[in-house]
XYZ file of C-alpha atoms in Angstrom:
604
model
C 20.411 -29.144 5.088
C 22.466 -25.996 4.432
C 24.654 -27.356 1.655
C 23.894 -25.973 -1.756
C 22.635 -28.712 -4.143
C 24.518 -29.528 -7.239
C 22.938 -28.466 -10.501
C 20.886 -31.065 -12.259
C 20.990 -31.440 -16.042
C 17.313 -30.623 -16.379
C 16.013 -27.564 -14.580
C 12.562 -26.000 -14.537
C 12.376 -23.269 -17.185
C 11.426 -20.970 -14.317
C 14.694 -21.665 -12.521
C 17.144 -21.416 -15.389
C 19.536 -18.501 -14.997
C 17.918 -17.032 -11.904
C 17.843 -17.926 -8.243
C 14.508 -19.497 -7.385
C 13.187 -19.941 -3.815
C 10.294 -22.202 -2.981
C 7.917 -21.584 -0.121
C 5.928 -24.497 1.411
C 2.829 -23.096 3.057
C -0.613 -24.473 3.895
C -2.740 -21.828 2.175
C -2.629 -18.556 0.327
C -6.086 -17.156 1.001
C -6.092 -16.653 4.812
C -5.311 -13.091 5.911
C -2.130 -14.113 7.806
C -0.843 -16.340 4.996
C -1.664 -13.723 2.323
C 0.250 -11.011 4.088
C 3.219 -13.295 4.649
C 3.304 -14.503 0.976
C 3.091 -11.011 -0.404
C 5.842 -9.817 1.903
C 8.107 -12.641 0.625
C 7.132 -11.953 -2.998
C 7.974 -8.310 -2.759
C 11.358 -9.042 -1.127
C 12.135 -11.751 -3.664
C 11.308 -9.600 -6.733
C 13.425 -6.708 -5.405
C 16.371 -9.177 -5.445
C 15.576 -10.366 -8.964
C 14.707 -13.765 -7.427
C 11.800 -16.077 -8.328
C 9.380 -17.227 -5.590
C 7.263 -20.375 -6.040
C 4.577 -20.774 -3.347
C 3.565 -24.407 -2.998
C 0.164 -24.308 -1.228
C -0.840 -27.889 -0.353
C -2.739 -27.500 2.965
C -1.750 -28.752 6.350
C 0.081 -32.077 6.323
C -2.274 -34.992 6.850
C -1.215 -37.807 9.168
C -1.833 -40.667 6.755
C -1.529 -38.966 3.409
C -5.335 -38.663 2.960
C -5.177 -35.045 1.903
C -4.779 -35.001 -1.893
C -3.786 -31.347 -1.730
C -0.475 -32.417 -0.097
C 0.568 -33.916 -3.422
C 1.639 -30.476 -4.651
C 4.491 -30.485 -2.046
C 6.082 -33.448 -3.912
C 6.735 -31.112 -6.851
C 9.050 -28.921 -4.776
C 12.747 -29.697 -4.866
C 16.086 -29.113 -6.649
C 14.511 -29.345 -10.053
C 12.763 -26.010 -9.540
C 14.185 -24.397 -6.326
C 17.652 -23.477 -5.094
C 16.391 -23.100 -1.554
C 13.135 -23.787 0.346
C 11.348 -21.836 3.024
C 8.973 -23.912 5.154
C 6.081 -22.196 7.012
C 6.318 -24.970 9.587
C 3.639 -24.007 12.140
C 0.730 -24.100 9.651
C 1.989 -27.276 7.971
C 2.011 -28.997 11.348
C -1.583 -28.261 12.387
C -2.432 -31.943 12.340
C 0.997 -33.726 12.456
C 2.822 -31.500 14.979
C 6.446 -30.396 14.795
C 7.828 -33.968 14.589
C 5.591 -34.655 11.570
C 6.887 -31.565 9.807
C 10.520 -32.602 10.438
C 9.835 -36.088 9.001
C 8.192 -34.445 5.968
C 11.313 -32.224 5.407
C 13.667 -35.212 5.263
C 12.823 -35.578 1.596
C 14.522 -32.231 0.928
C 18.001 -33.315 2.207
C 20.661 -31.403 0.266
C 18.435 -28.402 -0.413
C 19.152 -25.300 1.712
C 16.177 -24.969 4.050
C 14.874 -22.089 6.169
C 12.030 -22.582 8.634
C 9.676 -19.788 9.660
C 7.116 -19.759 12.534
C 8.494 -23.028 14.052
C 11.816 -24.804 14.385
C 13.048 -27.635 12.139
C 16.159 -29.476 13.331
C 19.237 -28.624 11.305
C 17.663 -25.579 9.601
C 17.996 -21.902 10.525
C 14.654 -20.687 11.863
C 12.907 -17.346 11.929
C 10.319 -17.007 14.709
C 8.082 -14.364 16.208
C 7.807 -13.819 19.988
C 4.363 -15.327 20.524
C 4.940 -15.756 24.236
C 5.743 -12.091 24.923
C 2.818 -10.900 22.810
C 0.189 -13.128 24.464
C 1.604 -12.341 27.935
C 1.057 -8.625 27.208
C -2.481 -9.353 26.040
C -3.554 -11.354 29.074
C -1.852 -8.981 31.544
C -3.483 -5.995 29.901
C -6.979 -7.547 30.362
C -6.246 -8.477 33.982
C -4.286 -5.450 35.221
C -5.674 -2.578 33.182
C -9.276 -3.707 32.927
C -9.575 -5.864 36.035
C -10.905 -8.927 34.113
C -11.020 -12.282 35.852
C -13.179 -14.654 33.830
C -11.224 -14.831 30.583
C -12.067 -17.538 28.065
C -9.542 -18.786 25.509
C -10.343 -20.155 22.020
C -7.678 -22.633 21.193
C -6.733 -23.922 17.685
C -4.947 -26.877 16.210
C -3.012 -28.718 18.884
C -0.243 -29.593 16.411
C 0.512 -25.896 15.709
C 3.434 -24.974 17.973
C 2.683 -21.229 17.691
C -0.909 -21.710 18.875
C 0.065 -24.071 21.593
C 2.641 -21.566 22.818
C 0.001 -18.854 23.042
C -2.344 -21.134 25.044
C 0.440 -22.135 27.353
C 1.260 -18.464 28.153
C -2.472 -17.755 28.770
C -2.434 -20.546 31.420
C 0.864 -19.376 32.926
C -0.321 -15.838 33.314
C -3.602 -16.765 34.952
C -1.692 -18.940 37.376
C 0.846 -16.173 38.160
C -2.017 -13.716 38.770
C -3.721 -16.057 41.131
C -6.698 -16.835 38.816
C -8.220 -20.283 38.383
C -7.999 -22.024 35.010
C -11.558 -23.060 34.356
C -11.704 -25.851 31.706
C -15.188 -24.691 30.750
C -13.658 -21.465 29.554
C -11.323 -23.228 27.191
C -12.666 -23.941 23.657
C -11.236 -26.801 21.612
C -12.245 -28.027 18.185
C -14.152 -25.028 16.940
C -14.087 -24.660 13.182
C -14.646 -20.833 13.389
C -15.398 -18.086 15.888
C -19.181 -18.428 15.572
C -18.893 -22.109 16.565
C -16.540 -21.199 19.398
C -19.142 -18.921 20.974
C -21.673 -21.664 20.538
C -19.491 -24.172 22.360
C -19.006 -21.829 25.243
C -22.755 -20.993 25.606
C -24.521 -24.168 24.424
C -22.121 -27.048 25.161
C -20.271 -25.681 28.192
C -23.313 -23.954 29.594
C -21.571 -20.546 30.151
C -23.800 -17.521 30.398
C -21.885 -15.233 28.054
C -22.723 -12.104 29.985
C -20.839 -13.537 32.991
C -17.577 -13.588 31.019
C -15.202 -10.677 31.263
C -13.228 -11.416 28.048
C -12.606 -13.918 25.317
C -9.153 -14.284 23.718
C -8.916 -16.085 20.393
C -5.713 -17.663 19.089
C -5.937 -15.536 15.890
C -7.798 -12.532 14.568
C -9.997 -14.358 12.149
C -11.692 -16.137 15.016
C -11.674 -13.046 17.175
C -13.601 -11.021 14.524
C -16.098 -13.885 14.160
C -16.517 -14.095 17.897
C -17.117 -10.351 18.144
C -19.817 -10.540 15.508
C -21.454 -13.594 17.055
C -21.558 -11.982 20.508
C -23.275 -8.897 19.027
C -25.749 -11.186 17.214
C -26.571 -12.839 20.562
C -27.144 -9.468 22.131
C -23.849 -9.297 24.100
C -22.246 -5.871 23.754
C -18.609 -5.623 23.061
C -16.735 -4.258 24.957
C -19.331 -3.106 27.415
C -20.230 -6.557 28.577
C -17.452 -8.796 27.148
C -14.060 -7.762 25.833
C -12.505 -9.630 22.884
C -8.822 -9.978 21.910
C -7.006 -11.689 19.021
C -3.527 -12.270 17.581
C -1.934 -11.294 14.192
C -3.393 -7.771 13.513
C -5.015 -8.486 10.183
C -6.902 -5.904 8.199
C -10.351 -7.217 9.042
C -9.631 -6.682 12.772
C -8.549 -3.064 12.256
C -11.877 -2.275 10.527
C -14.171 -4.392 12.686
C -16.754 -2.739 14.860
C -15.420 -2.124 17.444
C -11.742 -2.346 16.217
C -9.992 -5.349 17.503
C -7.455 -5.335 20.290
C -4.786 -7.806 19.177
C -1.073 -8.673 19.114
C 0.674 -7.480 15.929
C 3.024 -9.928 14.158
C 5.783 -8.248 12.050
C 4.690 -10.149 8.893
C 6.466 -7.750 6.452
C 9.712 -8.116 8.300
C 9.190 -11.909 8.681
C 8.762 -12.280 5.021
C 11.690 -10.053 4.056
C 14.012 -11.679 6.576
C 13.078 -15.180 5.360
C 14.086 -14.269 1.797
C 17.290 -12.733 3.186
C 18.196 -15.919 5.094
C 17.533 -18.091 2.074
C 19.700 -15.976 -0.237
C 22.448 -15.712 2.314
C 22.559 -19.472 2.562
C 22.922 -19.704 -1.159
C 25.748 -17.178 -1.122
C 27.658 -19.045 1.615
C 27.079 -16.374 4.192
C 26.850 -17.576 7.813
C 23.320 -17.171 9.241
C 22.110 -17.397 12.842
C 20.539 -20.654 13.964
C 17.518 -18.794 15.385
C 16.148 -15.282 14.961
C 13.214 -14.099 16.928
C 11.190 -10.963 15.923
C 9.230 -8.986 18.492
C 5.427 -8.757 18.660
C 3.444 -5.734 19.844
C 0.246 -5.394 21.820
C -2.256 -3.096 19.943
C -5.075 -1.904 22.063
C -8.315 -0.779 20.427
C -11.996 -0.549 21.120
C -12.811 -4.267 21.658
C -11.253 -4.146 25.137
C -12.573 -0.608 25.854
C -9.225 1.040 24.994
C -8.813 3.541 22.166
C -5.654 3.448 20.129
C -5.516 7.219 19.627
C -5.197 7.888 23.355
C -3.257 4.655 24.278
C 0.270 4.977 25.809
C 0.351 8.782 25.370
C 3.297 10.132 27.299
C 2.914 13.873 28.010
C 5.875 16.051 27.395
C 7.166 18.287 30.121
C 5.451 21.640 30.517
C 7.319 24.456 28.852
C 8.416 27.663 30.519
C 6.430 30.880 30.126
C 9.289 32.225 27.951
C 8.996 29.282 25.638
C 5.250 29.830 25.341
C 5.805 33.453 24.370
C 8.323 32.363 21.719
C 6.639 29.245 20.408
C 8.517 29.415 17.177
C 11.866 29.176 18.912
C 10.543 26.361 21.123
C 9.286 24.283 18.199
C 12.207 24.885 15.874
C 14.637 24.056 18.689
C 12.870 20.664 19.226
C 12.415 19.951 15.500
C 14.527 16.868 15.381
C 12.881 15.365 18.434
C 9.439 16.089 17.041
C 10.238 14.522 13.623
C 11.630 11.444 15.255
C 8.553 10.950 17.442
C 6.090 11.288 14.567
C 8.195 9.017 12.357
C 8.250 6.450 15.182
C 4.467 6.698 15.548
C 4.000 5.815 11.869
C 5.658 2.327 12.408
C 7.016 2.402 8.848
C 3.551 2.199 7.386
C 3.619 5.548 5.508
C 6.416 4.848 3.081
C 4.151 5.639 0.172
C 4.003 9.200 1.422
C 7.522 9.624 -0.011
C 10.647 10.645 1.814
C 10.584 13.748 3.974
C 6.823 13.656 4.779
C 7.543 14.278 8.499
C 9.423 17.549 7.688
C 6.708 18.723 5.324
C 4.003 18.167 7.929
C 5.913 19.908 10.701
C 6.822 22.940 8.514
C 3.236 23.320 7.317
C 1.883 23.303 10.908
C 4.513 25.909 11.938
C 3.607 28.114 8.896
C -0.103 27.918 9.811
C 0.618 28.967 13.352
C 2.522 31.890 11.929
C -0.518 32.963 9.920
C -0.582 30.940 6.721
C -3.930 29.722 5.377
C -4.616 25.996 5.813
C -1.162 24.871 4.531
C -1.174 22.142 7.205
C -4.536 20.658 6.208
C -3.381 20.559 2.528
C -0.262 18.669 3.427
C -2.275 16.242 5.559
C -4.705 15.665 2.702
C -1.912 15.145 0.202
C -0.085 12.770 2.460
C -3.030 10.507 3.303
C -3.953 10.378 -0.402
C -0.460 9.262 -1.284
C -0.526 6.668 1.465
C -3.904 5.353 0.258
C -2.762 5.191 -3.351
C 0.367 3.296 -2.345
C -1.516 0.711 -0.351
C -0.319 2.007 2.985
C -2.232 2.069 6.260
C -4.085 5.388 6.341
C -5.452 4.708 9.842
C -1.827 4.934 11.270
C -1.977 8.635 10.432
C -4.173 9.062 13.531
C -1.086 8.101 15.547
C 1.023 10.623 13.687
C -1.431 13.434 14.606
C -1.514 12.309 18.295
C 2.326 12.345 18.358
C 2.538 15.775 16.606
C -0.058 17.328 18.899
C 1.662 15.824 21.968
C 4.945 17.485 20.973
C 3.695 20.846 19.789
C 0.659 22.008 21.789
C 2.516 22.215 25.168
C 4.821 24.781 23.624
C 1.881 27.154 23.004
C 0.532 29.581 25.607
C -2.856 28.168 26.848
C -4.592 31.390 26.243
C -3.036 32.208 22.910
C -4.563 32.397 19.479
C -1.896 29.943 18.235
C -2.977 27.267 20.649
C -6.624 27.682 19.748
C -5.700 27.471 16.125
C -3.580 24.455 16.647
C -6.472 22.553 18.301
C -8.744 23.440 15.393
C -6.155 22.313 12.917
C -5.683 18.931 14.596
C -9.469 18.383 14.810
C -9.862 19.176 11.090
C -6.795 16.941 10.256
C -8.406 13.984 12.102
C -11.618 14.601 10.077
C -9.631 14.447 6.798
C -8.183 11.047 7.833
C -11.671 9.810 8.845
C -13.258 10.916 5.572
C -10.369 9.301 3.592
C -10.940 6.019 5.418
C -14.673 6.175 4.723
C -14.038 6.723 1.033
C -11.452 3.947 0.915
C -13.866 1.465 2.571
C -16.673 2.452 0.257
C -14.351 2.002 -2.695
C -13.222 -1.298 -1.373
C -16.865 -2.526 -1.112
C -17.533 -1.437 -4.666
C -14.398 -3.159 -5.886
C -15.379 -6.370 -4.060
C -18.832 -6.283 -5.679
C -17.242 -5.700 -9.107
C -14.793 -8.526 -8.622
C -17.687 -10.811 -7.577
C -19.475 -9.962 -10.842
C -16.319 -10.611 -12.867
C -15.706 -13.912 -11.104
C -19.301 -14.934 -11.811
C -18.658 -14.180 -15.495
C -15.522 -16.194 -15.490
C -17.369 -19.074 -13.839
C -19.973 -18.972 -16.555
C -17.248 -19.127 -19.212
C -15.350 -21.976 -17.471
C -18.463 -24.156 -17.295
C -18.198 -24.494 -21.133
C -14.663 -25.987 -20.899
C -13.408 -27.704 -22.938
C -14.477 -26.241 -26.293
C -12.523 -25.265 -29.377
C -13.009 -21.500 -28.588
C -12.163 -21.948 -24.939
C -8.675 -20.344 -25.227
C -10.074 -17.100 -26.635
C -12.893 -16.938 -24.116
C -10.454 -17.474 -21.292
C -8.120 -14.775 -22.653
C -10.913 -12.303 -22.270
C -11.913 -13.319 -18.724
C -8.630 -13.867 -16.790
C -7.230 -10.358 -17.137
C -10.464 -8.928 -15.702
C -9.666 -10.886 -12.485
C -6.186 -9.416 -12.391
C -4.610 -12.731 -13.672
C -2.007 -12.185 -16.365
C -0.157 -15.444 -16.218
C -1.690 -18.893 -15.661
C -0.553 -22.453 -16.273
C -2.541 -25.694 -15.767
C -0.841 -29.087 -15.880
C -2.509 -32.456 -15.548
C -0.722 -35.550 -14.390
C -0.397 -38.144 -17.144
C -1.741 -40.676 -14.765
C -4.053 -39.697 -11.948
C -2.404 -39.704 -8.573
C 1.031 -40.240 -10.149
C 2.859 -36.926 -9.772
C 6.043 -37.821 -11.811
C 4.953 -36.601 -15.239
C 2.468 -34.076 -16.461
C 1.205 -32.501 -19.704
C 0.224 -28.952 -20.324
C -3.511 -28.475 -20.190
C -3.474 -24.693 -20.509
C -0.909 -21.853 -20.691
C -2.103 -18.230 -20.666
C 0.345 -15.323 -20.821
C -1.343 -11.955 -21.496
C 1.954 -10.110 -22.069
C 2.948 -12.509 -24.807
C -0.561 -12.838 -26.289
C -0.174 -16.635 -25.737
C -2.785 -19.189 -25.074
C -1.983 -22.875 -25.415
C -4.773 -25.456 -24.823
C -4.600 -29.187 -24.482
C -0.984 -29.716 -25.546
C 0.096 -33.351 -26.027
C 3.691 -32.700 -24.884
C 4.525 -34.302 -21.567
C 7.302 -33.122 -19.123
C 8.697 -34.040 -15.685
C 6.328 -32.547 -13.153
C 9.187 -31.005 -11.175
C 9.832 -28.766 -14.210
C 6.331 -27.214 -13.693
C 5.986 -26.327 -17.373
C 7.489 -26.935 -20.824
C 10.296 -24.619 -21.866
C 8.303 -23.305 -24.868
C 5.735 -21.518 -22.661
C 8.018 -20.204 -19.890
C 7.309 -16.531 -19.114
C 10.609 -15.206 -20.305
C 13.585 -13.428 -18.753
C 11.966 -11.739 -15.780
C 11.522 -12.777 -12.124
C 8.097 -14.080 -11.134
C 6.207 -14.901 -7.971
C 3.678 -17.646 -8.495
C 1.318 -19.755 -6.449
C 1.497 -23.463 -7.167
C -1.936 -24.851 -6.183
C -3.081 -28.488 -6.265
C -5.861 -29.770 -8.558
C -7.874 -32.770 -7.362
C -11.278 -34.316 -7.591
C -12.813 -36.550 -4.903
C -9.511 -37.141 -3.198
C -7.611 -38.005 -6.359
C -4.607 -35.796 -7.360
C -5.132 -34.584 -10.989
C -2.465 -32.004 -11.478
C -1.430 -28.485 -10.444
C -2.083 -24.863 -11.333
C 0.453 -22.008 -11.485
C -0.818 -18.432 -11.285
C 1.264 -15.294 -10.953
C 0.723 -13.182 -7.793
C -0.699 -10.052 -9.308
C -3.516 -9.251 -6.925
C -3.783 -8.473 -3.219
C -6.729 -10.870 -3.038
C -5.807 -14.338 -4.269
C -9.205 -16.014 -3.539
C -10.057 -16.255 -7.303
C -7.133 -18.566 -7.716
C -8.835 -21.178 -5.583
C -12.179 -20.712 -7.292
C -10.450 -21.345 -10.624
C -8.586 -24.327 -9.076
C -11.858 -25.897 -8.098
C -13.438 -25.292 -11.518
C -10.369 -26.516 -13.396
C -10.236 -29.651 -11.264
C -13.740 -30.447 -12.307
C -12.857 -29.761 -15.914
C -9.881 -32.049 -15.731
C -11.974 -34.759 -14.296
C -14.453 -34.467 -17.078
C -11.692 -34.219 -19.694
C -10.168 -37.482 -18.605
C -13.436 -39.151 -19.496
C -13.515 -37.474 -22.841
C -11.426 -39.486 -25.340
C -12.321 -37.097 -28.175
C -10.331 -34.156 -26.835
C -8.309 -32.597 -29.704
C -4.996 -30.870 -29.169
C -5.318 -27.163 -29.972
C -2.475 -24.703 -29.993
C -3.370 -21.141 -30.891
C -1.572 -17.853 -30.693
C -3.751 -14.749 -30.478
C -3.218 -12.280 -33.232
C -1.331 -9.130 -32.238
C -3.790 -6.886 -34.027
C -6.583 -7.763 -31.588
C -5.063 -8.512 -28.187
C -7.300 -9.372 -25.270
C -8.021 -6.533 -22.755
C -5.383 -6.840 -20.103
C -5.480 -4.890 -16.832
C -1.960 -4.146 -15.625
C -1.497 -5.769 -12.203
C -0.285 -3.580 -9.290
C 3.423 -3.866 -8.532
C 4.152 -6.149 -5.619
C 7.237 -4.073 -4.875
C 4.935 -1.159 -3.784
C 2.865 -3.260 -1.353
């Protein structure tokens, strides 16, 4: 599978003159999938490489999932190499089913992530070590004994690995594995709690903890326990896996196992491009996971794993400047390590600026430290970084500096006040960010509702112009819709819609047909720039109708799937309408549609 394919005479316009990598993944909306896709997109665009994300759902055992049809489009016509997110694809068919599915891509360089595929280099995360840390933490640190486990798809090798470790650790610690505490078949965390309480007859207050196979379920479990009057973590602890954003901001924040999704995405692109360049790659690469303890298990991240530094001598306390300056490199390394690489948006040298400002304030300057803290967290917020990580930075900085100050000195008292005020700045910034996020969500909901109203009028002669005004409001600057010439026959398609805000182009109901593997006609290709797009299936009542391509220009891709559903309905209606007229219109340059510039993926 690692031999580079020979060039075909006819290539997709997207893949001409530029390396193009295809990603086969089940979904683009889930928090885990979204983070992985955007990590790959950022890595690809930095390399001047296209990324095509084919999102066709989990593979169905008997081909009854019409969404799977979009995977048949992927191949040498449009991709030089393929990355397969194997674990999610195998939810229903297992690893063997995924390997059979991949046989159709013989001759295309293949990289597997999250699970192994025979003959392809694979990139994995250490699920076993992460889950072992989680279970041992609940048992040894908190003394928990009755620990329930919410299991997911049996065909997903990652999830099965987590469940297997849960069983192994309980056995090693001398705890019984109670089948009534294992939840199978739940569609969400709310239903999982219901299965435990209502079907298995478990009195929830007698549980010590519940571990879910992922954070989405864990957050829903946390909310359902609270709804049933079970206090978390006072009565029942909750743990998850992945470390998605919703878990960090849940109430209480979720204890979980962090997957290195940014590194996973970047290394997957690296492996694929190395294969294409003829560079030898390892057969298997495993990335570490990390237990993150928070409030849902009665731990608090700010105080977790704090290792006190050795007490300083009286002479050092009297000469705190000498003590701090002498340990400057050690202090900067510790606070940089505590940031976990999440503060890149703060710009290079932020550690030194923070340390120098604190030292100057202890010498007698006026609030220089707090100004630097405020500037830094603002930059991190503006750059899409994790502001909450700054708490860890303050903990590390305090741990390294306060012991160098005389306990009865004015400097030590001032330092404690500064750290308290700095934590308040971070807290207030987070509150503003969350409020802003809620307002943005409400605004996007309103915009989506407006787009839905417009789309219900499709097709009309003025549809192109109406759509040109709606899509940019949703952060969509590039959209293609293709319908199969014959329903359920994926070999040939025709362009139903092409929208390109940058080129002021909107093509509606073209009569030109093209090989579906080309994804679009040459005339409407986006031009000489790398793109990262989602290729989503269009279907109606189990019949494959076509596909949609939309550029990844927003951190929240859920509108893509709302549009896909609406467009699928429109295509179904259009097939029954024999009076459809081909319309090709170019918007006049003098009155371009309002276009909101999308955020750069390279900054995420």
